[in-house]
Amino acid sequence: MKYATLDNGTPDGQLAILSDDGQTCRLPQGATLQSLLDGAEPSPKGAERPFDETTCLSPLPRAYQFLDGSAYVNHVDLVRRARGAEMPDRFWHDPLMYQGGSDSFLAPTAPIPGDPAWGIDFEAEVAVITGPVPMGATRDQARAAIRLVLLCNDISLRALIPDELSKGFGFVQSKPACAFSPLAISPEDLPGWDGDKLHGTMHVELNGNPFGRADAGEDMTFDFPTLIAHAAKTRHLAAGTIIGSGTVSNRDPDGGPGKPVSDGGRGYSCIAEQRMVETLLEGEAKTPFLQPGDRVRIWMEDDEGRSLFGTIDQTVAS
């Protein structure tokens, strides 16, 4: 099944259940995606109507919990090197994860707010929404709890991160509200889903130019069952918990840090990675972080070139 949430002026929006081709939808009266995840039976669906993804909120406009991992350790390595920090060996064996704000997500076409001096960056990610997960869940229990898959733009304020992390107490100011794709899809209906991760190209475009073409199924050190079980080690997870993969990141076949799309590589899913590669190869970072008016588009396609989740299409606010 394919689900979306339409903006009806309420905090949780109106659930939309899409047709197989995604061209039309039906609106169960008074239903939200969270109520569906909680086990409520949808009320009778209204008449079939055209679906317009530009009217969508994030599938869960707010969630009980958003936990974001860093499953692509190549990204962790590059970004830490950009901060002059070494990466402990345990990062290859024990996932990183932070608890992000979840009381209000941006719509997939909402402007990105913020001061350019904060170093505004996008991060293209895959995410899953879970049903209830018991504390101490096994990988099998975690896998069985995955209800929906979607994409995320996890916005980061790079200039604020070093000072905040130096306090030893995690992200707060440097991780503002993020946005999710218009559609969330059941795993069984999703091409490229193997039960643990999503295989497919993460398309990222900056100001109309190809920026990233990384494969989400490659170089993912920690898959979603691992991330979910990690999150549930000491707590129960409520239905509607969102688990992010962290920035999708690939290495070159020769083991290098990756090349820009313009140089025949797969590019990057955030600006920080490109800046780190520029620093490694040229001695300094040249690509600026986002400025007012910059436009970021994030999407994935099926084998026939059709958009799977719709498009996150955001412009930095003036």
CSV table of N, CA, C and O in Angstrom, one decimal, residues 87 98 117:
chain,number,residue,atom,x,y,z
A,87,MET,N,38.0,8.6,13.8
A,87,MET,CA,36.9,7.7,13.9
A,87,MET,C,37.3,6.5,14.7
A,87,MET,O,38.1,5.7,14.2
A,98,TYR,N,21.1,9.3,17.1
A,98,TYR,CA,20.7,10.4,17.9
A,98,TYR,C,19.2,10.5,17.9
A,98,TYR,O,18.5,10.0,17.0
A,117,ALA,N,24.6,31.5,7.9
A,117,ALA,CA,25.8,31.5,8.7
A,117,ALA,C,25.9,30.2,9.5
A,117,ALA,O,27.0,29.8,10.0
